Short mmCIF file of C-alpha atoms in Angstrom, two decimals:
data_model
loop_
_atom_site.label_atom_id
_atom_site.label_comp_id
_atom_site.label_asym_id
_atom_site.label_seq_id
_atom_site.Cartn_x
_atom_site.Cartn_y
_atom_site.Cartn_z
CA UNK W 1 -14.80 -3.16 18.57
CA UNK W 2 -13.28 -3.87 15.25
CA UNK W 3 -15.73 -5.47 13.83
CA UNK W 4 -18.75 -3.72 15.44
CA UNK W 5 -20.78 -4.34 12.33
CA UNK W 6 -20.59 -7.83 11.64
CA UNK W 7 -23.68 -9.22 13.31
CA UNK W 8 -25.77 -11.73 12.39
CA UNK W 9 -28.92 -9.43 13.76
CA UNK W 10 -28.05 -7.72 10.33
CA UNK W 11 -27.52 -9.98 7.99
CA UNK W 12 -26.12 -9.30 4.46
CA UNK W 13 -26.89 -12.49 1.73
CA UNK W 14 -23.27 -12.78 0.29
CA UNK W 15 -21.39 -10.60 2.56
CA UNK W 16 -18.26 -11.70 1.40
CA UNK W 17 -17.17 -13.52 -1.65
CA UNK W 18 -13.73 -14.75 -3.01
CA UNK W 19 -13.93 -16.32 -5.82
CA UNK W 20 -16.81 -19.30 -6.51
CA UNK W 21 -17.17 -19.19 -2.63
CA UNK W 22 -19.66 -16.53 -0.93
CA UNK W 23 -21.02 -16.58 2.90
CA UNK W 24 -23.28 -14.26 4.40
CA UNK W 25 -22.55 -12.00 7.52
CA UNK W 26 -24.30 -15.34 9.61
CA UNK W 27 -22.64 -17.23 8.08
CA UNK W 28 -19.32 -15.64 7.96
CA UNK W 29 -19.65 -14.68 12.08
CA UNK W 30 -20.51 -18.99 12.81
CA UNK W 31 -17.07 -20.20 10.76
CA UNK W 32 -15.26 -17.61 12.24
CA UNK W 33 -16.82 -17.92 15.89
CA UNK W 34 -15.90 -21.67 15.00
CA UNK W 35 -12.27 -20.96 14.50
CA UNK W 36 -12.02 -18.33 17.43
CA UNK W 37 -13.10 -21.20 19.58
CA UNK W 38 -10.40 -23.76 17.91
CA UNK W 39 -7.46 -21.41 18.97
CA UNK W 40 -5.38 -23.33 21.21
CA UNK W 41 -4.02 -19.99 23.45
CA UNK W 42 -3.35 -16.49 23.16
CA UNK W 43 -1.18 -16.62 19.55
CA UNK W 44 -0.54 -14.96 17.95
CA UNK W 45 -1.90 -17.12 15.06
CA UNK W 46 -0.18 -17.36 11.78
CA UNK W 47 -2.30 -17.47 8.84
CA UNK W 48 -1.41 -18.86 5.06
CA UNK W 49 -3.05 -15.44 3.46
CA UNK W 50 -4.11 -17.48 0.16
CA UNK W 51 -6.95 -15.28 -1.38
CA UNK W 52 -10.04 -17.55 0.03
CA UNK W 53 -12.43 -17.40 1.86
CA UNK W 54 -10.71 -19.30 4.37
CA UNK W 55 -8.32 -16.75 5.08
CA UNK W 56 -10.92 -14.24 5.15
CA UNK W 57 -12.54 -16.52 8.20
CA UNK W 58 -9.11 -17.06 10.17
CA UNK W 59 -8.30 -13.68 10.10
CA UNK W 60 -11.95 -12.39 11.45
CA UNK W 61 -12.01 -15.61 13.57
CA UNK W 62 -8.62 -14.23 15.03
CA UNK W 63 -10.31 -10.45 15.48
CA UNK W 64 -13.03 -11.81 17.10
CA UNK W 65 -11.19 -14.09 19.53
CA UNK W 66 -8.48 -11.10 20.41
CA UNK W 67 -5.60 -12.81 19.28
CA UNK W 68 -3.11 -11.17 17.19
CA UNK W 69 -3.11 -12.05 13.44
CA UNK W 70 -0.19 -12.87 11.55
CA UNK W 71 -0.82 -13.02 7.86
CA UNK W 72 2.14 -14.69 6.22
CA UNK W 73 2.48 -14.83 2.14
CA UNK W 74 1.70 -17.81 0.20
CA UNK W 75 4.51 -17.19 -1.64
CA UNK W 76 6.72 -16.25 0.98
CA UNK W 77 9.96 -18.56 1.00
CA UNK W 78 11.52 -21.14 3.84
CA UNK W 79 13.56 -18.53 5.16
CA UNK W 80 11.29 -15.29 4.87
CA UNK W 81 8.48 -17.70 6.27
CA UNK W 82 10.83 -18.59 8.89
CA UNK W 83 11.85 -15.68 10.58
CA UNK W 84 8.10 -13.84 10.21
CA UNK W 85 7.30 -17.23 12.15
CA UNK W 86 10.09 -16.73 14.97
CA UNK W 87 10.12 -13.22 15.50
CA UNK W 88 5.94 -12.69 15.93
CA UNK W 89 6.05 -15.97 18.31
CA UNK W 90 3.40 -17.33 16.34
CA UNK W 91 1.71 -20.52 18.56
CA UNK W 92 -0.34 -21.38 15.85
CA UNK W 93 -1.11 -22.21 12.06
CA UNK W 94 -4.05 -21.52 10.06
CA UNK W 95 -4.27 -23.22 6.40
CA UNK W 96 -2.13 -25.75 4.29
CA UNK W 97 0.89 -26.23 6.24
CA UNK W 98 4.18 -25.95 3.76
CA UNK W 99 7.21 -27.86 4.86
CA UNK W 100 9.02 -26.33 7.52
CA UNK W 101 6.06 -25.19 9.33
CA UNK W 102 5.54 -27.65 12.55
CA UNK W 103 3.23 -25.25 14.30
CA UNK W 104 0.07 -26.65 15.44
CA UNK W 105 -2.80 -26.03 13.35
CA UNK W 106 -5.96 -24.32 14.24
CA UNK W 107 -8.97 -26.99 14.35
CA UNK W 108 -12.42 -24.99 14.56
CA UNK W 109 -13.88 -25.65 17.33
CA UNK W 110 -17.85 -27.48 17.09
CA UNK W 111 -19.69 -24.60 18.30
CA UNK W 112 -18.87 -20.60 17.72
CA UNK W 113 -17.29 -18.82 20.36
CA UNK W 114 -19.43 -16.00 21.20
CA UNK W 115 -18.21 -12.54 20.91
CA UNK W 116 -16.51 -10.87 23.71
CA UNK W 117 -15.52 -7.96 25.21
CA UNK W 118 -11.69 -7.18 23.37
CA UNK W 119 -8.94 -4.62 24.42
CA UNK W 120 -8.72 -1.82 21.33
CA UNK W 121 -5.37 -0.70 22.53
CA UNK W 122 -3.99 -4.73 22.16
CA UNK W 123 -2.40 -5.59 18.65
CA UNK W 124 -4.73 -6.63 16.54
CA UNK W 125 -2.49 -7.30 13.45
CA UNK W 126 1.35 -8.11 12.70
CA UNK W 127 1.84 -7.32 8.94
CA UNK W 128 5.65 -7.87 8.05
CA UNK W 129 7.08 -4.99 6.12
CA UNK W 130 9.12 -5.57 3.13
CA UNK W 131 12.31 -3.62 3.10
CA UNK W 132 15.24 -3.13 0.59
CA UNK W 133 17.52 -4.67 2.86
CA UNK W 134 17.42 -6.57 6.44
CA UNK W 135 15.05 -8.74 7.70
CA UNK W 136 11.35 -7.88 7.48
CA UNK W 137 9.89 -5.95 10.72
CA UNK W 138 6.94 -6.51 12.34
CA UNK W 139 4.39 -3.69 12.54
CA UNK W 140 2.13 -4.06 15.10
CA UNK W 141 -1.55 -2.38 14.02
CA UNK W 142 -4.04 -1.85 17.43
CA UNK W 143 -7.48 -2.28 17.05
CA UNK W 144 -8.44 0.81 17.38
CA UNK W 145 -5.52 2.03 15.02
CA UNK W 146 -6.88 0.08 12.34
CA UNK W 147 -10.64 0.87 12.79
CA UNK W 148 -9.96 4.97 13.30
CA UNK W 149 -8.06 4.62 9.84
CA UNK W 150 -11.21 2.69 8.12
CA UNK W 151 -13.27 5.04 9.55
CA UNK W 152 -11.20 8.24 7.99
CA UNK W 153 -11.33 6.22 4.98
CA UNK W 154 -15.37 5.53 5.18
CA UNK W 155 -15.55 9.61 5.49
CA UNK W 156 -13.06 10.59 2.62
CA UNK W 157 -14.38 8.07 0.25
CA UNK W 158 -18.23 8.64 0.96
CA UNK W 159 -18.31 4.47 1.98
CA UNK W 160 -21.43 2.89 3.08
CA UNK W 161 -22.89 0.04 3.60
CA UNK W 162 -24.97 0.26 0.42
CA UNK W 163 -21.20 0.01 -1.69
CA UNK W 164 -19.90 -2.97 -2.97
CA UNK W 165 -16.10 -3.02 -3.33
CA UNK W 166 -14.20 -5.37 -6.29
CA UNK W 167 -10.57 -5.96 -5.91
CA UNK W 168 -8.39 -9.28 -6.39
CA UNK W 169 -5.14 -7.55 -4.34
CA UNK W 170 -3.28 -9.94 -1.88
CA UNK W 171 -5.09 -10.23 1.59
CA UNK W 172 -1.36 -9.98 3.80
CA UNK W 173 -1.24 -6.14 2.79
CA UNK W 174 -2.91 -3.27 4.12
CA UNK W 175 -4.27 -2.35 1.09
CA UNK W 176 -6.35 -5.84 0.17
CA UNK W 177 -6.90 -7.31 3.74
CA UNK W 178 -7.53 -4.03 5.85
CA UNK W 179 -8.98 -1.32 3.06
CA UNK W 180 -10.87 -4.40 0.94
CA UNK W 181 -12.08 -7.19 3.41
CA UNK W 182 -11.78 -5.40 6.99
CA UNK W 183 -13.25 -2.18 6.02
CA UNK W 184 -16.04 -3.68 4.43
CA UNK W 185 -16.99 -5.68 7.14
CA UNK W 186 -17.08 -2.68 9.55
CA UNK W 187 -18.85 -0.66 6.85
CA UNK W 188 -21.46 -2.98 6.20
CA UNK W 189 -20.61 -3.16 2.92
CA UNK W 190 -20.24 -5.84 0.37
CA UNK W 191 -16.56 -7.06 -0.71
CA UNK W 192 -15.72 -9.10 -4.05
CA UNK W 193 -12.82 -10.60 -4.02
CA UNK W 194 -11.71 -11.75 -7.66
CA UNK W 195 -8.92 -13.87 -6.85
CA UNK W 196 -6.75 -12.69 -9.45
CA UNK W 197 -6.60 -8.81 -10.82
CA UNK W 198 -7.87 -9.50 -14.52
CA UNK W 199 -9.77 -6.56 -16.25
CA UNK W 200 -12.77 -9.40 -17.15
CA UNK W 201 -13.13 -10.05 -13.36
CA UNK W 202 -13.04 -6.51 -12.33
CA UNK W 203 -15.56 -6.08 -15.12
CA UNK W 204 -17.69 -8.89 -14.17
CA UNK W 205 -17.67 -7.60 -10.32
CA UNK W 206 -20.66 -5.02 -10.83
CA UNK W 207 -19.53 -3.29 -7.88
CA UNK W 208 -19.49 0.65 -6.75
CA UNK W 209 -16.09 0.83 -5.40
CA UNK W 210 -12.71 -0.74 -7.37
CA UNK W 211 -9.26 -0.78 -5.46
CA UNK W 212 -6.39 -1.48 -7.49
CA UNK W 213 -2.55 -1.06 -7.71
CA UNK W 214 -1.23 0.77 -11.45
CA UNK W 215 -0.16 -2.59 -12.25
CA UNK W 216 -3.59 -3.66 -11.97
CA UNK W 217 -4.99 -0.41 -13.96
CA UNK W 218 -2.46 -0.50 -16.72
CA UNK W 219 -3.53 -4.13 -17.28
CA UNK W 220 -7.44 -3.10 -17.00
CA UNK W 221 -7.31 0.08 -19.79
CA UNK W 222 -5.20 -2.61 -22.23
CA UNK W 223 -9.00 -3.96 -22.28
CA UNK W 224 -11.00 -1.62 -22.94
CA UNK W 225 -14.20 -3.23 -22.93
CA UNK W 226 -13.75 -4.03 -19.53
CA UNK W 227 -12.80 -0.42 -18.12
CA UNK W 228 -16.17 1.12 -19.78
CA UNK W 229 -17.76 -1.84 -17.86
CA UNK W 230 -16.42 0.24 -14.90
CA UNK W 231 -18.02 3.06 -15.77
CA UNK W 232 -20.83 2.39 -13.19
CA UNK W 233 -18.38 2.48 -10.17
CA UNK W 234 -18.52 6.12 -8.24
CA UNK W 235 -15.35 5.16 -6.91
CA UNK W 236 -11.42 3.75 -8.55
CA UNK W 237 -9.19 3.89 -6.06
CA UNK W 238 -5.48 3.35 -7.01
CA UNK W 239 -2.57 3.02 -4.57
CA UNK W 240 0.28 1.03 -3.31
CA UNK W 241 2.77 3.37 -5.98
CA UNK W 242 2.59 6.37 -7.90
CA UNK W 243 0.38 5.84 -10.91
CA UNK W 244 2.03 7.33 -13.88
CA UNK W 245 -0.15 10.69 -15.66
CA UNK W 246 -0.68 9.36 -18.57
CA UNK W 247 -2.52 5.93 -16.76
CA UNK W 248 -4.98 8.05 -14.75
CA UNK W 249 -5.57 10.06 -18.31
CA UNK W 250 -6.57 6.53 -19.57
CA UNK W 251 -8.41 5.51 -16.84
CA UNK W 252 -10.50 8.64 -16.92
CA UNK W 253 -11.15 8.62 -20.32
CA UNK W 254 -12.58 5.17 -20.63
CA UNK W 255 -14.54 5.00 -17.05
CA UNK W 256 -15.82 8.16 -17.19
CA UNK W 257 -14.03 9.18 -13.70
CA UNK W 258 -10.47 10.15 -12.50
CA UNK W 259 -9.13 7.69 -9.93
CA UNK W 260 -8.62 8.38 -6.36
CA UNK W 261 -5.19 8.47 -5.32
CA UNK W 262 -4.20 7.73 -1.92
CA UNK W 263 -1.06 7.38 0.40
CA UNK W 264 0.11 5.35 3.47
CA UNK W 265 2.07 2.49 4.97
CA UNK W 266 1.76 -0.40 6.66
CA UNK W 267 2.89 1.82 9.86
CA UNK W 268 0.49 4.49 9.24
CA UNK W 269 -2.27 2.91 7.33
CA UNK W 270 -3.90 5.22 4.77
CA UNK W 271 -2.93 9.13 5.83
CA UNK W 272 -3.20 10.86 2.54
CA UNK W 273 -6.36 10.36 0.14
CA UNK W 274 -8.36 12.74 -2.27
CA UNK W 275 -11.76 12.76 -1.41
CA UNK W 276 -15.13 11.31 -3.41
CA UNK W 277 -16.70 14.61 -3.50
CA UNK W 278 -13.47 16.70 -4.05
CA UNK W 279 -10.21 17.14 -6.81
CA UNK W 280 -8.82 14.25 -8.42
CA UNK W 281 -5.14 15.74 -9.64
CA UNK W 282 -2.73 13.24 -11.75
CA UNK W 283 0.43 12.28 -9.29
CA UNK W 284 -1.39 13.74 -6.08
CA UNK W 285 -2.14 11.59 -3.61
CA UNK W 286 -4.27 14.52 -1.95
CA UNK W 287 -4.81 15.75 1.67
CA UNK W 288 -4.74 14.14 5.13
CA UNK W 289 -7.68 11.83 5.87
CA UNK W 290 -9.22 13.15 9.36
CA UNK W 291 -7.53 12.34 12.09
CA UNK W 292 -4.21 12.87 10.61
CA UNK W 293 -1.55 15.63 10.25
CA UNK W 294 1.56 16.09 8.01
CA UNK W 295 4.42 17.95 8.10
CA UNK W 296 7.73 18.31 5.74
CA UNK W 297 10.58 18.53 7.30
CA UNK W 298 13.98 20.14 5.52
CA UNK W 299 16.87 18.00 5.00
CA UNK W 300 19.14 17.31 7.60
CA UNK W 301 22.12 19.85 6.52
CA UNK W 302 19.38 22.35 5.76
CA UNK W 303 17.29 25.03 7.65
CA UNK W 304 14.33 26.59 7.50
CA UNK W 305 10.30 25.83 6.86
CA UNK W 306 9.98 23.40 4.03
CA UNK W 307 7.41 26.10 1.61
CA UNK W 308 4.31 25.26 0.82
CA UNK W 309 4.88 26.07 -3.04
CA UNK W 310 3.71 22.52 -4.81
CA UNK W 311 7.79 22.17 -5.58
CA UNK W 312 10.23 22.37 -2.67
CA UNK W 313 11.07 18.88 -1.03
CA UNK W 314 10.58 17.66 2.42
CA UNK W 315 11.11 14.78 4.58
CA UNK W 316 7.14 13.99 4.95
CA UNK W 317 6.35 13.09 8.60
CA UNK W 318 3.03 12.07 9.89
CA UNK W 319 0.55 11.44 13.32
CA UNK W 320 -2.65 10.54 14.42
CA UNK W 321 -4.78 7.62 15.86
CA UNK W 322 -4.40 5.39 12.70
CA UNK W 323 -0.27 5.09 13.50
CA UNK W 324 0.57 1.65 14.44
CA UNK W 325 2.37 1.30 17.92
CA UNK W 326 6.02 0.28 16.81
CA UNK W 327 8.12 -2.79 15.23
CA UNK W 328 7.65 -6.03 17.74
CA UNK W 329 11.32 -6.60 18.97
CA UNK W 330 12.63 -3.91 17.49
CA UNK W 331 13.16 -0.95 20.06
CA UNK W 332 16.05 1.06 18.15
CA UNK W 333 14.16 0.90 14.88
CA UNK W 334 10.96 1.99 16.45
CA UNK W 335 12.78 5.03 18.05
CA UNK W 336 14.27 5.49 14.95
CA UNK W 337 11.15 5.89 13.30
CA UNK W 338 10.12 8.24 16.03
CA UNK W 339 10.41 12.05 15.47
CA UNK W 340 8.97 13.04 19.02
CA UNK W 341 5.45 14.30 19.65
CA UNK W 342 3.20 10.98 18.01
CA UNK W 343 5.20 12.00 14.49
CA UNK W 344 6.37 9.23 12.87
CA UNK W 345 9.61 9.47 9.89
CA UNK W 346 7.53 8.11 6.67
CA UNK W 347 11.48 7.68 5.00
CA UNK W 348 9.16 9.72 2.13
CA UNK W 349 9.89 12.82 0.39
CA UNK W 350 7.13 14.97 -0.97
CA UNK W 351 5.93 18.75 -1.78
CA UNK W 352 2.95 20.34 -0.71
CA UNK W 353 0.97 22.93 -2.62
CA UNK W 354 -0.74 25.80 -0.77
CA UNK W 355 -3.95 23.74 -0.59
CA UNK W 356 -2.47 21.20 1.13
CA UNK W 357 -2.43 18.52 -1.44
CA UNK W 358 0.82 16.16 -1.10
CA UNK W 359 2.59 14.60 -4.04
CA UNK W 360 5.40 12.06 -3.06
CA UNK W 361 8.32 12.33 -4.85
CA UNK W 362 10.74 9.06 -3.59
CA UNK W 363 12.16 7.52 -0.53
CA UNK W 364 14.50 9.61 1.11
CA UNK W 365 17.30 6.50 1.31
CA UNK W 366 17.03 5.77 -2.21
CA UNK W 367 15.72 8.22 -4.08
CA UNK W 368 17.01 12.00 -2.99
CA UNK W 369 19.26 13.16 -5.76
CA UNK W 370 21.15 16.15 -5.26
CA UNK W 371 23.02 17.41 -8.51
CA UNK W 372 24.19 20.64 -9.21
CA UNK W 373 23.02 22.38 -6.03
CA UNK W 374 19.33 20.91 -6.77
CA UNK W 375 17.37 18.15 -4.69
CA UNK W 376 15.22 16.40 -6.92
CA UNK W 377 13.25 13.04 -6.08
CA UNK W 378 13.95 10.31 -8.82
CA UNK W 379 10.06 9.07 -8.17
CA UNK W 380 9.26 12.20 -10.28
CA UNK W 381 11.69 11.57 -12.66
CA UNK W 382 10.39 7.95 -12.85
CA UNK W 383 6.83 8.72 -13.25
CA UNK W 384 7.57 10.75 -16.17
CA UNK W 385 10.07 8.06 -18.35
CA UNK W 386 6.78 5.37 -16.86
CA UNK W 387 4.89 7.77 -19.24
CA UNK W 388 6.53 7.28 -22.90
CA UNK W 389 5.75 4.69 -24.61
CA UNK W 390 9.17 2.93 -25.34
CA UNK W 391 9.67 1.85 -21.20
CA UNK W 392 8.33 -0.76 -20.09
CA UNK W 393 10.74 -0.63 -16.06
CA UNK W 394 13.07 2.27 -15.19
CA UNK W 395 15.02 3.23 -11.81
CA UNK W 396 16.51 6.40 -11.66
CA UNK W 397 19.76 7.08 -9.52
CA UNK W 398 22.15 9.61 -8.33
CA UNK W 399 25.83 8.20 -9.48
CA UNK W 400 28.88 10.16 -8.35
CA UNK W 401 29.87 12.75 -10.67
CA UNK W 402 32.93 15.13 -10.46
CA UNK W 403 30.98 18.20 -11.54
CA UNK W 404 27.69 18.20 -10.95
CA UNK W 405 28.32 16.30 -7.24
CA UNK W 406 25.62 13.26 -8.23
CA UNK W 407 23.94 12.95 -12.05
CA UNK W 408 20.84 11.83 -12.96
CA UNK W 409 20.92 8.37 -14.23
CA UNK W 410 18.05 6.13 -15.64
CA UNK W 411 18.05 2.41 -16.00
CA UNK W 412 15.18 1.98 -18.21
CA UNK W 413 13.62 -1.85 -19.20
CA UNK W 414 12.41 -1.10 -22.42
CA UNK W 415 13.54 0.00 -26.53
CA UNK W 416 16.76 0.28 -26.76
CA UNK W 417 18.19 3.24 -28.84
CA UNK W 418 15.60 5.87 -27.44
CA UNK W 419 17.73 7.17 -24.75
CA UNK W 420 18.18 10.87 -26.11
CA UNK W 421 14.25 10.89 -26.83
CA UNK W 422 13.64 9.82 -23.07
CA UNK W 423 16.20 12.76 -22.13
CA UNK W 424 14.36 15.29 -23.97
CA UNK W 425 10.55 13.71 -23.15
CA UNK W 426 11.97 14.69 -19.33
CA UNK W 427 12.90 17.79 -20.05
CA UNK W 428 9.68 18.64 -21.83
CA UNK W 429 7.77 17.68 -18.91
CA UNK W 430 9.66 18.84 -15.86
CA UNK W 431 12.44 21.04 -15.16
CA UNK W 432 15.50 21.49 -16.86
CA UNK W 433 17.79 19.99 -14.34
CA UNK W 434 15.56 17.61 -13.43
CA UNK W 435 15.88 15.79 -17.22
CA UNK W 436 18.72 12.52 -16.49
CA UNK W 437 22.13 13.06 -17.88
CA UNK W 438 22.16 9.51 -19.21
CA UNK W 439 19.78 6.70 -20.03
CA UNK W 440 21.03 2.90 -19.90
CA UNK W 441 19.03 -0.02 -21.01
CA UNK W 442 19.01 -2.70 -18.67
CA UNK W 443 16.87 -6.58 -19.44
CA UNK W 444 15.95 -6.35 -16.30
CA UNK W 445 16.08 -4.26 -12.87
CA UNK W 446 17.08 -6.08 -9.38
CA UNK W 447 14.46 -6.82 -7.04
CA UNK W 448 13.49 -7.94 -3.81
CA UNK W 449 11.74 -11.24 -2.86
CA UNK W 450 8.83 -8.56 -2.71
CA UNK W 451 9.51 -7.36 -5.92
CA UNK W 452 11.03 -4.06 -4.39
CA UNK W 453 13.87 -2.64 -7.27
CA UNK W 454 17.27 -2.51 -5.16
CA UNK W 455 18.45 0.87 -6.33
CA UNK W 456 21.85 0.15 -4.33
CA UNK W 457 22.47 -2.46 -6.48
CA UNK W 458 22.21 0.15 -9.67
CA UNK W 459 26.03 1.76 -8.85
CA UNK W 460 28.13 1.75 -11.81
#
């Protein structure tokens, strides 16, 4: 099950807190029996994923009861709401009800519903992926998917129940609701959620294990104080997107500890991590958790093993029992994510060194250049420009060029008037050809109702 270790024969005093608000494992297994009990029929039940406790109770309520989850974004709009309410089937509503929304809602029931036996191989969870363009698909996450990728996680990261783990990330992604609140609960370990991201709630957290995003780190070394103040911590985990060199530097210096990068999707969960007790490399997001396996596949008008040489590109493709079993009502995009054999198309490119450690360089649709005979992945180019301190946003691109076949463009957010000292910083860092062939300052760069950029929209 799940959540094997939330039971009230082990209690935990403040087993969970969000905010002001804090239950105990008793307490947290009685509201959510409570709920499980009010659930009118088999869902799946839709859930307004505010960061509260209440949303932390739905979702476990929903676990418990064997109903699939459907956590839906607070700040998702009519129409995004709408369709992630059509397409999952959703029967039911959990939380404030926004207009639009004339599902029933879910009215805990007056006594808990005990726990029962629950199918692992039934969908547990339908997170909504975000992507650049269409409608968002519905991955559906298995029990048993989800708790064979917290257990990987639990072995990489050295987590047990005597951790605490801080974050304030939104509880609709994989990385706040499944890594922060989920895995804790089947850890035994003690979650603090802080609501919002700030550096003075992080500090004020006291906890042994920090997820964040490089948003959230880049905010947290701008106040210093409160990084030293997680200098206790024996584990920072960053993820989500790449976090730039010179970040994880800063991190480092002031914590006392390198960060822990990490890799995965909402299809896949987490496949790539470094470990606690291992290397911590800048841009790495390190080796495949157990369970899992990688490969890099060469470009479609190519041939050949993709080397193992810390340099060449591949198409990264990954298995194992953490995969999620395929988009609901979408049969041609679930083949199309399918490579054969369990492997699944990540749409990531990435090198491998002869260790095995994976760097991701870009998505594949996006974010594969290839100029003067050379691939390169813009996400490597981008991490590099994130790094100096006159850009605040950049996209890279490949734009058509006579010569060269596509040249490296960068729309950077940022000072004006710096582009041939952002050409040069490039081609200090990386190699020649990799360096962009023109810099353009931009106020701002499209995005997403996720918050995605659009390169497509970056043509001309």
């Amino acid at each position: 099950m799940l959540l094997s270790s939330l039971s009230a024969a082990d209690d935990l005093d403040r087993a969970v807190t969000v905010g002001d608000v804090s239950l105990s494992r008793s307490a947290l297994l009685e509201q959510a029996g409570r709920f499980a009990a009010g659930i009118p029929d088999d869902g799946p039940v839709a859930v307004h994923a505010t960061a509260s406790a209440d949303t932390v109770v739905a979702v476990t309520g929903c676990l418990l009861a064997g109903v699939p989850v459907v956590p839906v974004p607070p700040d998702a709009g009519p129409a995004e709401r709408g369709h992630v309410l059509r397409d999952s089937g959703a029967t039911a509503w959990s939380g404030e009800v926004p207009d639009g929304v004339e599902l029933p809602r879910v009215t805990p029931g007056p006594t808990a519903l005990a726990p029962g036996e629950v199918d692992p191989e039934a969908t547990a969870m339908l997170l909504y992926t975000s992507g650049t363009t269409g409608a968002p698909k519905g991955a559906q996450l298995s029990g048993r998917s989800i708790a064979t990728g917290l257990d990987a996680l639990a072995e990489v990261w050295g987590w047990t129940p005597a951790d605490t783990v801080a974050h304030g990330l939104p509880l609709f992604h994989v990385h706040g609701l499944i890594l922060g609140v989920l895995g804790s609960l089947r850890v035994g370990s003690r979650v603090v959620h802080t609501v919002k991201p700030q550096p003075a709630r992080y500090a004020a957290a006291g906890a042994s294990m920090y997820f964040g995003v490089p948003t959230v780190w880049n905010r947290i070394v701008s106040e210093p104080d409160s990084a030293r103040a997680l200098g206790g911590a024996r584990l920072l985990v960053s993820g989500s997107a790449p976090l730039p060199a010179s970040l994880f530097e800063q991190v480092a210096a002031l914590t006392g500890q390198a960060p822990v990068e990490r890799y995965g999707m909402t299809e896949t969960m987490i496949t790539l991590s470094a470990r606690a007790d291992g290397e911590r490399r800048a841009g790495w997001v390190g080796l495949p958790v157990p369970g899992a396996q990688t490969r890099l596949m060469p470009a479609e008008d190519e041939v050949g093993a993709v080397p193992d040489d810390g340099d060449t590109i591949g198409r990264l493709e990954v298995r194992g029992p953490m995969l999620f079993s395929g988009y609901l009502n979408r049969p041609e995009a679930t083949a199309e994510s399918s490579a054969g054999d369990g492997w699944f198309r990540t749409g990531d490119l990435a090198v491998r060194d002869a260790g095995g450690f994976h760097r991701i360089v870009g998505r594949e649709s996006t974010d594969l250049i290839k100029s003067g005979g050379y691939r390169i992945g813009s996400g490597e180019v981008e991490a590099v420009l994130l790094d100096h301190p006159a850009v605040a946003e950049c996209a890279v691109v490949g734009l058509p060029d006579p010569d060269l076949g596509q040249r490296i463009v960068a729309f950077v957010v940022g000072e004006a008037g710096t582009g041939d000292a952002l050409i040069e910083h490039v081609a200090s860092q990386l190699s020649w050809h990799k360096r962009p062939r023109e810099v353009r300052f931009v106020d701002a760069l499209p995005r997403n109702p996720m918050g995605k950029v659009q390169k497509k929209l970056l043509t001309g």
